[in-house]
Amino acid sequence: GSEQSASMQKGKIIGIEPGAGIMQNTEDAITDYDLDYTLVSSSSAGMASELTKAIKDNKWIVVTGWTPHWKFARFNLKYLDDPKGIYGGEEYIGALARKGFEADNPGAYEILFRFKWTPDEMESVMLAIEDGKTDEEAANEYITTHPDQVSNWIGNVTGDGSLVKIGYVLWDSEIASTNVLKKVYEQAGYKTELIAVDAGPLYQAVSTGDIDCTISAWLPKTQANYMDKYGDDLVEVGKTLEGAKIGLVVPDYVTISSIDELNS
Ligand code: PBE
């Protein structure tokens, strides 16, 4: 029964890549709430498959979760309340650029500055990928079905065929957004290179100028540790998406409602 399953899964929080901001936040939560839990590192895909399996068997599970994410469209899930505010409140997804990107490539910078969409729009691309489309197919489909938005992003910019190096982390959300940005740049007349790295090396590469830009920055709280370390050596261009959120997520059938209750 689910009660037995419950005790089997307790004691673990299923996490994602060790470098993700949410992993640091979760270590802080374990300490500050004095949780009798260990955080298990995995990957975004691994977390999602653990979650899918647990729900199929009606088992107790707690994962590190974030919005936008296709899992909220697919399953009945809830965030656990976080009375201590360890996971912050409303987060945004920022665009970061290397110092000098605006001067060297003003058109490409302008597109980055104007690239803004909603959680629902981003989630639609994530869902298409989850439904089996390739990253590229899903991004193409988004571009062709949102021509007005794309032309707003591009504005009067005419690309000169130069290369824009875009860094990202292989989180589902950033796979979706970065592939859309890539298509926008290509439609505007730029070449692109996508460079997948972990979060720490990503911030470092923007700060050293090894890559031009990224739209993988979850702020102000999620990746505060990386911003503290590298923020002075990079440019925060703008907010690509507002209304993001991170926290601990459980299926609805898990009866607790707050992180406080995890030990009980
Ligand atoms: N996330 C999704 C990332 C940002 C994107 C919330 C897993 C993190 O740094 O935790």
CSV table of C-alpha atoms in Angstrom, one decimal, residues 20 34 51 65 81 83-84 111 178 189 219 243 247 251 255:
chain,number,residue,atom,x,y,z
A,20,ALA,CA,22.2,23.7,-10.2
A,34,ASP,CA,16.8,20.3,10.2
A,51,LEU,CA,9.0,11.2,-10.5
A,65,GLY,CA,11.2,21.2,-8.8
A,81,ASP,CA,5.2,25.6,1.6
A,83,PRO,CA,7.8,29.3,5.6
A,84,LYS,CA,11.5,30.1,6.0
A,111,ILE,CA,17.8,40.8,-29.7
A,178,THR,CA,18.0,28.3,-25.8
A,189,GLY,CA,20.9,36.6,-39.9
A,219,LEU,CA,17.6,34.9,-10.2
A,243,GLY,CA,7.0,34.4,-12.7
A,247,GLY,CA,11.1,24.6,-4.5
A,251,PRO,CA,2.6,14.6,-6.0
A,255,THR,CA,-0.6,14.5,2.2
